[in-house]
N, CA and C atoms as an extended XYZ file, in Angstrom:
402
Properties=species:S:1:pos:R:3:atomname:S:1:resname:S:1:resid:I:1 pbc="F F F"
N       -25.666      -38.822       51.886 N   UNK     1
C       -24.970      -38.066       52.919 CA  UNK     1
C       -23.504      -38.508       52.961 C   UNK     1
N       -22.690      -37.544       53.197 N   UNK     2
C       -21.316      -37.889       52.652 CA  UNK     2
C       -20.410      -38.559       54.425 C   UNK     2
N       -20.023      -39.722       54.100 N   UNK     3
C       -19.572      -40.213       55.789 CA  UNK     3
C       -18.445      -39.131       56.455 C   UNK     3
N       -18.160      -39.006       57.579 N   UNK     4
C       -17.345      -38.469       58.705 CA  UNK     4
C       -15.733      -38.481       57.931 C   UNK     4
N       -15.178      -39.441       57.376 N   UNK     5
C       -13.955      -39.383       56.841 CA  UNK     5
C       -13.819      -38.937       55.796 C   UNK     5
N       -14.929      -38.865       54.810 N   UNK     6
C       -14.578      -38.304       53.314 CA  UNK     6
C       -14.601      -36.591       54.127 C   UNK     6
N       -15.302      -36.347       55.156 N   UNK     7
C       -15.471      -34.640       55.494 CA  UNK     7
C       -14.088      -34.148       56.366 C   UNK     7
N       -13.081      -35.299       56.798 N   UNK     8
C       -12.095      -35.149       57.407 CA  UNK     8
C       -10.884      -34.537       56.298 C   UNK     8
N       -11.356      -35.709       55.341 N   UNK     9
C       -10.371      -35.628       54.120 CA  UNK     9
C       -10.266      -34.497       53.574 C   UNK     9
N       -11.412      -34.061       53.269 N   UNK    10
C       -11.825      -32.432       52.306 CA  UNK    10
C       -11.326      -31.558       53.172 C   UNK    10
N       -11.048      -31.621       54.608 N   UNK    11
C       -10.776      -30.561       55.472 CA  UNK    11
C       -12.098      -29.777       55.905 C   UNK    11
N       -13.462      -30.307       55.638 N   UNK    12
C       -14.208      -29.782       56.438 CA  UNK    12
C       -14.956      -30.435       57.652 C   UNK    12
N       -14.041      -31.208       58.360 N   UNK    13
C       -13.423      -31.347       59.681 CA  UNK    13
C       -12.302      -31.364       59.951 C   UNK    13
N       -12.146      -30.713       61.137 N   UNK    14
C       -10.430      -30.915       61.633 CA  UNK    14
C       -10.003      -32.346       62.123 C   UNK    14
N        -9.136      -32.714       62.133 N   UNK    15
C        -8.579      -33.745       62.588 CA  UNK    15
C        -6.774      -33.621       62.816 C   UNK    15
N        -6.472      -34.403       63.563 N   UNK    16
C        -4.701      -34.238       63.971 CA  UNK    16
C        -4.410      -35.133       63.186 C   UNK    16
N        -3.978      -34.699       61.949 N   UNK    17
C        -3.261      -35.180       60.843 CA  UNK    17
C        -1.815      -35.836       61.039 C   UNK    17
N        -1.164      -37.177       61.479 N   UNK    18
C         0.151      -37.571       61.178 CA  UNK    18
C         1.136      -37.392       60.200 C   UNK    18
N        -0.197      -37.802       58.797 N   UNK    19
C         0.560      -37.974       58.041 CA  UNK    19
C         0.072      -38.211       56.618 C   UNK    19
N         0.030      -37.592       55.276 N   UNK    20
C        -0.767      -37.827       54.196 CA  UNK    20
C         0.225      -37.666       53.014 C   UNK    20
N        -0.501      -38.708       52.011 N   UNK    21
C         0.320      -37.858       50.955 CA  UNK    21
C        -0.853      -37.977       50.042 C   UNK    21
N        -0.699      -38.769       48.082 N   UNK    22
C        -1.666      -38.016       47.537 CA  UNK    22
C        -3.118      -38.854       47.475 C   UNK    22
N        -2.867      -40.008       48.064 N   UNK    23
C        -4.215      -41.394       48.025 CA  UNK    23
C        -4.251      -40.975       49.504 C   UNK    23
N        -3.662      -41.167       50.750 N   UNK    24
C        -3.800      -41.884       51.852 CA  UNK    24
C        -3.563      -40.175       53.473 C   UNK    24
N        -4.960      -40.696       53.471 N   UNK    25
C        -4.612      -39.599       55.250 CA  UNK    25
C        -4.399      -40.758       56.526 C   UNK    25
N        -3.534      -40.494       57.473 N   UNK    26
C        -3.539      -40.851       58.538 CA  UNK    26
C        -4.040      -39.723       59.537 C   UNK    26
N        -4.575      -40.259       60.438 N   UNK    27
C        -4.667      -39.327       61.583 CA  UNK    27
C        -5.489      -39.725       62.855 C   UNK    27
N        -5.530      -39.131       63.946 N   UNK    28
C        -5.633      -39.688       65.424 CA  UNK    28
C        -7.109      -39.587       65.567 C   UNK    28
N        -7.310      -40.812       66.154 N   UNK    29
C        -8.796      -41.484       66.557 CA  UNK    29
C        -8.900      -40.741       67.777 C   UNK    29
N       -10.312      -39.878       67.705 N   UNK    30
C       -10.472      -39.197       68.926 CA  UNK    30
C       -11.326      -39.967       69.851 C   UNK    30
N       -11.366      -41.309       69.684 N   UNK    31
C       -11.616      -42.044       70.731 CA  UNK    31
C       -10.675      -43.012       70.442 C   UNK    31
N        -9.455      -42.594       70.827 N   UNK    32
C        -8.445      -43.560       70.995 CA  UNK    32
C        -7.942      -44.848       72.398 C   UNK    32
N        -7.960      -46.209       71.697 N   UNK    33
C        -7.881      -47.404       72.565 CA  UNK    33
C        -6.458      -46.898       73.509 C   UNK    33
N        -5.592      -46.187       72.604 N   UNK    34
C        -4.470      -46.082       73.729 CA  UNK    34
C        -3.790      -44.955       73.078 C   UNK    34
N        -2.595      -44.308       73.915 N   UNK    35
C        -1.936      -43.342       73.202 CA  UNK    35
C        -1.319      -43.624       71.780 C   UNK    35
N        -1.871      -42.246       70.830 N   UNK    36
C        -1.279      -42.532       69.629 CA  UNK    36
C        -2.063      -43.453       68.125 C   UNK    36
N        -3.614      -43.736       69.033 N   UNK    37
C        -4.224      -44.365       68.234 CA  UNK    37
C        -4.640      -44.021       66.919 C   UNK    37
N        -3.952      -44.468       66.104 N   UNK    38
C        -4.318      -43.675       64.319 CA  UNK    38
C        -5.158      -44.471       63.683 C   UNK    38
N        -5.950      -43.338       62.936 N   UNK    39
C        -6.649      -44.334       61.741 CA  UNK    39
C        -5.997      -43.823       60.139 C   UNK    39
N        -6.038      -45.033       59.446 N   UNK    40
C        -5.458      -44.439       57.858 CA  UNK    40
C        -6.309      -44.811       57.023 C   UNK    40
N        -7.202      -44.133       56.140 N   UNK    41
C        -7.733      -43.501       55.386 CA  UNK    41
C        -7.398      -43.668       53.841 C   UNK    41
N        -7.623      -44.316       52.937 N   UNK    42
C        -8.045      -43.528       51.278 CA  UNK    42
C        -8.771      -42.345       51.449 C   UNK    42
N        -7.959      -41.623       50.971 N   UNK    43
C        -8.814      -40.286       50.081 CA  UNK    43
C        -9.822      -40.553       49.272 C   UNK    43
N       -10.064      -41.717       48.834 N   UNK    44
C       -11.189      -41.992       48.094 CA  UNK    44
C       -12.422      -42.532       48.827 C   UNK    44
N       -13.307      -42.438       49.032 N   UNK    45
C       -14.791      -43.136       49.627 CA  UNK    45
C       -14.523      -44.473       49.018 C   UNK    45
N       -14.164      -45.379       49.740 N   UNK    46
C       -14.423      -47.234       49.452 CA  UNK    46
C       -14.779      -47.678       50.858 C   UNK    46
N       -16.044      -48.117       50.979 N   UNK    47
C       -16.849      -48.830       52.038 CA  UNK    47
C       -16.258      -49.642       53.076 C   UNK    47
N       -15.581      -50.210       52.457 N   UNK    48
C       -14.768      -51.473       53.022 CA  UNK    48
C       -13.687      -52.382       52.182 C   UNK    48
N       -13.278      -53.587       52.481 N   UNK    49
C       -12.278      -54.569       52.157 CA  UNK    49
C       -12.843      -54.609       50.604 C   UNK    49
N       -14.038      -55.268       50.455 N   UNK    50
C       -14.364      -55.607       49.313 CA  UNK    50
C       -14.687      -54.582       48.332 C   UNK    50
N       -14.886      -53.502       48.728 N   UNK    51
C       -15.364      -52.230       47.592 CA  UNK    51
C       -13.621      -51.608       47.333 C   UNK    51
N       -12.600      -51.364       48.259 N   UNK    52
C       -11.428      -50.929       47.761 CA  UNK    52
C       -10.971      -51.333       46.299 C   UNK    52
N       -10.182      -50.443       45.840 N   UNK    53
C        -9.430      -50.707       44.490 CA  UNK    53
C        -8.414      -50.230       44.360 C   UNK    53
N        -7.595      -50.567       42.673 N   UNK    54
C        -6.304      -50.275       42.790 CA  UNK    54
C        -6.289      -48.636       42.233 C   UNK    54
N        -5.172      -48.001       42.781 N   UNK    55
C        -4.265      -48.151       43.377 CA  UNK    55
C        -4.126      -48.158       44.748 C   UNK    55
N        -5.207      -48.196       45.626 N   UNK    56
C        -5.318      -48.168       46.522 CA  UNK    56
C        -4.989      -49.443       47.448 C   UNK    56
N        -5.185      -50.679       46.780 N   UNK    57
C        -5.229      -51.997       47.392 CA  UNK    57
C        -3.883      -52.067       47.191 C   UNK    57
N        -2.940      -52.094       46.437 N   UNK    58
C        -1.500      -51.977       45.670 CA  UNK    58
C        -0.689      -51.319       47.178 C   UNK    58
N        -0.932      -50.072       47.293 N   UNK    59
C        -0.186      -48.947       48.149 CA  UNK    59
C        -0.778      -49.009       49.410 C   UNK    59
N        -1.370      -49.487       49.901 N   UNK    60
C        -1.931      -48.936       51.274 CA  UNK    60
C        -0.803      -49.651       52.515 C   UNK    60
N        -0.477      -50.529       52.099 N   UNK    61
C         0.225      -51.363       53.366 CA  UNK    61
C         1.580      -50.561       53.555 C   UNK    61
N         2.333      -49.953       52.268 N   UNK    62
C         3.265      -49.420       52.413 CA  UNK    62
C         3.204      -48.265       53.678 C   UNK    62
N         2.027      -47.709       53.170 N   UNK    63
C         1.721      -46.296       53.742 CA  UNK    63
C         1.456      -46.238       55.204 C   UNK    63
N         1.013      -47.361       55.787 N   UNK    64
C         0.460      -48.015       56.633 CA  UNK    64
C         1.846      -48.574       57.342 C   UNK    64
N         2.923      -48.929       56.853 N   UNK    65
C         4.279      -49.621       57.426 CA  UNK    65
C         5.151      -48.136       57.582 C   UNK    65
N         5.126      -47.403       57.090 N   UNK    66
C         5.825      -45.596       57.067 CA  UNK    66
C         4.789      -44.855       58.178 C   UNK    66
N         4.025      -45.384       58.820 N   UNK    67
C         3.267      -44.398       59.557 CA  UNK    67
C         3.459      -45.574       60.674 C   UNK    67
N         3.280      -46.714       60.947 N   UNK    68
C         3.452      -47.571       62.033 CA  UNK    68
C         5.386      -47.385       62.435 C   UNK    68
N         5.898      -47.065       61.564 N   UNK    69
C         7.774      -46.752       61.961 CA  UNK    69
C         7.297      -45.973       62.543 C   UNK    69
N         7.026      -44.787       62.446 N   UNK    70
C         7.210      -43.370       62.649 CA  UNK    70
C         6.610      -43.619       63.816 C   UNK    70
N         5.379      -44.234       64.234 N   UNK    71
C         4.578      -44.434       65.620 CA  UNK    71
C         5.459      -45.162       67.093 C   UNK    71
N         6.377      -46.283       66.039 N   UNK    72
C         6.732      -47.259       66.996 CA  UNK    72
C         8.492      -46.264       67.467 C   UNK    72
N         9.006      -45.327       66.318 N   UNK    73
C        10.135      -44.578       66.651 CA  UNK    73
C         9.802      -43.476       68.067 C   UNK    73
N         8.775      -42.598       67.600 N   UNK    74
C         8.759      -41.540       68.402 CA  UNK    74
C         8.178      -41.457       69.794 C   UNK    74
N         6.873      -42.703       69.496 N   UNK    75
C         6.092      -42.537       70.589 CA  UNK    75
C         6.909      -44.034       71.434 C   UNK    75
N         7.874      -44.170       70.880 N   UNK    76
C         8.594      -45.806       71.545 CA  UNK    76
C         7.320      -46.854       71.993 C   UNK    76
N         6.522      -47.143       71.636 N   UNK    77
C         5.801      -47.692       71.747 CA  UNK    77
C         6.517      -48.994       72.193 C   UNK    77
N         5.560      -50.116       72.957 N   UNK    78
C         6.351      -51.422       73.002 CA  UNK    78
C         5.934      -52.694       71.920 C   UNK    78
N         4.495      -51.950       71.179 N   UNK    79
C         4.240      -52.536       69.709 CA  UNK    79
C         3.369      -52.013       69.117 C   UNK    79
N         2.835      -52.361       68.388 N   UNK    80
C         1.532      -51.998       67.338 CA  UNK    80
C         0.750      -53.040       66.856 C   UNK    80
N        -0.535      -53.253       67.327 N   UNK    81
C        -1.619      -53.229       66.717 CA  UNK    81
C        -2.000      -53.068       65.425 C   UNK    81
N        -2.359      -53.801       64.206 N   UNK    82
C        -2.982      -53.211       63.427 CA  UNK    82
C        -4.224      -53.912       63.355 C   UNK    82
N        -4.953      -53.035       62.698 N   UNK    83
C        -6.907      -53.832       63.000 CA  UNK    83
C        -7.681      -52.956       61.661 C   UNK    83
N        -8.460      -54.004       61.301 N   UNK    84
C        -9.405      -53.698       60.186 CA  UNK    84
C       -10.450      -54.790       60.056 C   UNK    84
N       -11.901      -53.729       60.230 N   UNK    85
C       -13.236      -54.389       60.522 CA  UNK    85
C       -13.908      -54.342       58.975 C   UNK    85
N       -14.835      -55.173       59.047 N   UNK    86
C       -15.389      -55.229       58.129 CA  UNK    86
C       -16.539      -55.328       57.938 C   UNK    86
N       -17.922      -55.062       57.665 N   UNK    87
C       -19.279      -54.905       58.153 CA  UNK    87
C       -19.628      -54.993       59.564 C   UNK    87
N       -20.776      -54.879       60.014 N   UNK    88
C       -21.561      -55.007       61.037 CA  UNK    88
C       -20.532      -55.758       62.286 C   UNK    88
N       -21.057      -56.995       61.601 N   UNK    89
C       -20.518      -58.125       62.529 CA  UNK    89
C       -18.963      -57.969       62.945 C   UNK    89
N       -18.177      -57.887       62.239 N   UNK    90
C       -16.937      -58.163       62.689 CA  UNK    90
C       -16.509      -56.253       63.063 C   UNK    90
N       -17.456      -55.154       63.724 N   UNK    91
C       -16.992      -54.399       64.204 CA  UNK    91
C       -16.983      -53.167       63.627 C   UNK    91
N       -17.210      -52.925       62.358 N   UNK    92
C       -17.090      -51.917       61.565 CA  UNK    92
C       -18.319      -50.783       61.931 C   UNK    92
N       -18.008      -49.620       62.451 N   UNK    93
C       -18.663      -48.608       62.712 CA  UNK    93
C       -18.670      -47.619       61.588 C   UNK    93
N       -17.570      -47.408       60.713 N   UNK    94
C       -18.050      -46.168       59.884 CA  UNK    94
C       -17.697      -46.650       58.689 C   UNK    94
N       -18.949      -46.473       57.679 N   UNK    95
C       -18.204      -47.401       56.453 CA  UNK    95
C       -17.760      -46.865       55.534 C   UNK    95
N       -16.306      -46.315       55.871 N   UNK    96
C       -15.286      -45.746       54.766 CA  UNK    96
C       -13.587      -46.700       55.217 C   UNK    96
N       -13.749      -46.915       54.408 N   UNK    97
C       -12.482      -48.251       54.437 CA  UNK    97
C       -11.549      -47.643       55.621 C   UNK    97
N       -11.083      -48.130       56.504 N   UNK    98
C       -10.205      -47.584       57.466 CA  UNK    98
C        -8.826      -48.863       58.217 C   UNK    98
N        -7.831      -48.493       58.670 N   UNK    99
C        -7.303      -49.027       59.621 CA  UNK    99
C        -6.950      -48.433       60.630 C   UNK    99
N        -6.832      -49.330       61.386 N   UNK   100
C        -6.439      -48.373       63.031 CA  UNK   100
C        -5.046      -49.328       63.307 C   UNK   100
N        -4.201      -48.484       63.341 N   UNK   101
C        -2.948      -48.133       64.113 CA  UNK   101
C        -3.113      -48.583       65.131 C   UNK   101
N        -2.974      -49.199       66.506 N   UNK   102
C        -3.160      -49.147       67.967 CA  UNK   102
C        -1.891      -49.175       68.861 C   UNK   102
N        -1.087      -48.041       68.990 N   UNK   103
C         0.459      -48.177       69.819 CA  UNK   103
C         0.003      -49.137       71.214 C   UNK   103
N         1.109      -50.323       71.591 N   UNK   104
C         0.655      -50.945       72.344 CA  UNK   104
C         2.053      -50.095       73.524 C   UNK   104
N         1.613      -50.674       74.952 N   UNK   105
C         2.978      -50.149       75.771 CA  UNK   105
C         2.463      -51.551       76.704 C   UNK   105
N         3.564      -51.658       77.615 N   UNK   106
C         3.819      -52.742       78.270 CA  UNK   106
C         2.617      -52.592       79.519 C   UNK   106
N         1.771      -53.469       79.900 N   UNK   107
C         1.164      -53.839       81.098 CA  UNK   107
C         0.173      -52.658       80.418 C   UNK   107
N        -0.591      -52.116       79.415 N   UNK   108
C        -1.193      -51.413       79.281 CA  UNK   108
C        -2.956      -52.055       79.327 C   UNK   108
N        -3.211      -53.001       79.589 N   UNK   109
C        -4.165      -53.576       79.500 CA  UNK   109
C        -5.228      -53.876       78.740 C   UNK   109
N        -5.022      -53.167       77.603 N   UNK   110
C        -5.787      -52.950       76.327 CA  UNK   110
C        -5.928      -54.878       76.118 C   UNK   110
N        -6.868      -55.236       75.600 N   UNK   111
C        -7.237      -56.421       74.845 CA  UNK   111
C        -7.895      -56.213       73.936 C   UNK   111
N        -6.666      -56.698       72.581 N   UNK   112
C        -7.494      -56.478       71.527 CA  UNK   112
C        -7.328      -58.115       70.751 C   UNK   112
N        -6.622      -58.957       70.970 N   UNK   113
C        -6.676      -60.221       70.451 CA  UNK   113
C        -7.920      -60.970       70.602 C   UNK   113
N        -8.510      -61.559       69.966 N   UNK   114
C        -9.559      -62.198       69.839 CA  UNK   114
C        -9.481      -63.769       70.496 C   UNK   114
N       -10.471      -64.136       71.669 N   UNK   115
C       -10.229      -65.151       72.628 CA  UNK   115
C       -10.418      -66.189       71.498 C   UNK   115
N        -9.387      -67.308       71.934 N   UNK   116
C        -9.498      -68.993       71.199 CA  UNK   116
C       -10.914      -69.298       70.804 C   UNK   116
N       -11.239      -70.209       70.084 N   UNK   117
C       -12.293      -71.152       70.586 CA  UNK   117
C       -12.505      -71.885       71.355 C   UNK   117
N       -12.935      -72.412       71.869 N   UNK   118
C       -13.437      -73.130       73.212 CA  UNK   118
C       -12.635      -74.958       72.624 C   UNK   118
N       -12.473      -75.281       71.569 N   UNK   119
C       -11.942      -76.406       71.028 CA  UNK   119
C       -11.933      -75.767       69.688 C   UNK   119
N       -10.456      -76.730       69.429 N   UNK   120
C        -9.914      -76.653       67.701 CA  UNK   120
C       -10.541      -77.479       67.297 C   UNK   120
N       -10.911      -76.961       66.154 N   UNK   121
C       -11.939      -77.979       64.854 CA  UNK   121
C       -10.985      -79.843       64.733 C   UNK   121
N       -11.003      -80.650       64.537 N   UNK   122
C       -10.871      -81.875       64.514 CA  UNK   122
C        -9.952      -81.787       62.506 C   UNK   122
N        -9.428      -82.438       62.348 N   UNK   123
C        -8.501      -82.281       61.238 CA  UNK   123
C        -9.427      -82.544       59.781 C   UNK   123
N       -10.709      -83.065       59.942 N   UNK   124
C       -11.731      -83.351       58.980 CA  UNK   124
C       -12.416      -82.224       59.221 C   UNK   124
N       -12.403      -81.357       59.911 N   UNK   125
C       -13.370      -79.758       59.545 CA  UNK   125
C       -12.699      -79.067       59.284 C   UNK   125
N       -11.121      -78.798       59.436 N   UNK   126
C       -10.276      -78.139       58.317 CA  UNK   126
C        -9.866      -78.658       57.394 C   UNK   126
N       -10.053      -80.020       56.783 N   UNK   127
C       -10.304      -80.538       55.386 CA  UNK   127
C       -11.642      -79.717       54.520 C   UNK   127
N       -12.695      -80.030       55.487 N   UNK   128
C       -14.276      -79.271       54.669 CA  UNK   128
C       -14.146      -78.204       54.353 C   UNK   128
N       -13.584      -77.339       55.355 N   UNK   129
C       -13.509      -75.469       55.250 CA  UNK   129
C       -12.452      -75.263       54.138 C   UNK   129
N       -11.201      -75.810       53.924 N   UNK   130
C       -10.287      -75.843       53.200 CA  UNK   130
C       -11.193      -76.169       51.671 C   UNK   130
N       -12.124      -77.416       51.295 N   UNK   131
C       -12.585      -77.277       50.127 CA  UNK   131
C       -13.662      -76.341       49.860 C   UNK   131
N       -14.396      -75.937       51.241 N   UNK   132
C       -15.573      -74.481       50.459 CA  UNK   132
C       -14.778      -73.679       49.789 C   UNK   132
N       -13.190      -73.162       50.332 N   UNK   133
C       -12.391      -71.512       49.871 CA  UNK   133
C       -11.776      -72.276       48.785 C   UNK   133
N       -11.418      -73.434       48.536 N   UNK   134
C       -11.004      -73.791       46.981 CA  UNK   134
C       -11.786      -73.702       45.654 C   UNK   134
């Protein structure tokens, strides 16, 4: 069954398009966290972080920095958000590689930063964690 964004892409759903060119759609989350909330899109079906490829991994940030101007110019936003989930756990609802845009404005109450830990690891558990990713 083909997911919700590859059917956005093809145009057989509508969606309020920002902005596309020949890899990459942007366009507005109709359950948007705040005004202006975009998601950007490969034209290609890639699941997530780890299934993406090039040229897609190469170009996306650009495309992604030309659509966050254009957000933070018109809609004057007082910042932007950017956010990208990745399976289950860390939030990911539809699995076609996505980012969300989130225009922030002042006193808007949105929380999207992720609370501290309750205590910082001790300088010998970021020694350990540091040699698992080596």
């Amino acid at each position: 069954m083909e997911c919700i964004f590859c059917k956005i892409v093809k145009g057989e759903l509508p969606s309020y398009t920002v902005f596309e060119d020949n890899n990459f759609k942007a366009f507005f989350d109709v359950f948007p966290a705040s005004i202006g909330h975009t998601l950007v899109v490969p034209k290609k079906h890639y699941k997530d972080i780890y299934d993406l490829q090039s040229p897609y991994t190469e170009n996306i940030f650009n495309f992604v920095q030309k659509v966050a101007k254009n957000l933070k110019e018109k809609l004057e936003c007082d910042g932007i958000n950017i956010l990208q989930n990745n399976e289950i756990a860390a939030g990911q609802t539809i699995f076609h590689y996505h980012i969300h845009l989130i225009p922030r404005y002042k006193d808007d109450g949105l929380k999207v930063n992720p609370a501290p830990m309750k205590s910082l690891p001790v300088d010998s558990e970021f020694e350990k964690l540091l040699k698992k990713l080596k």
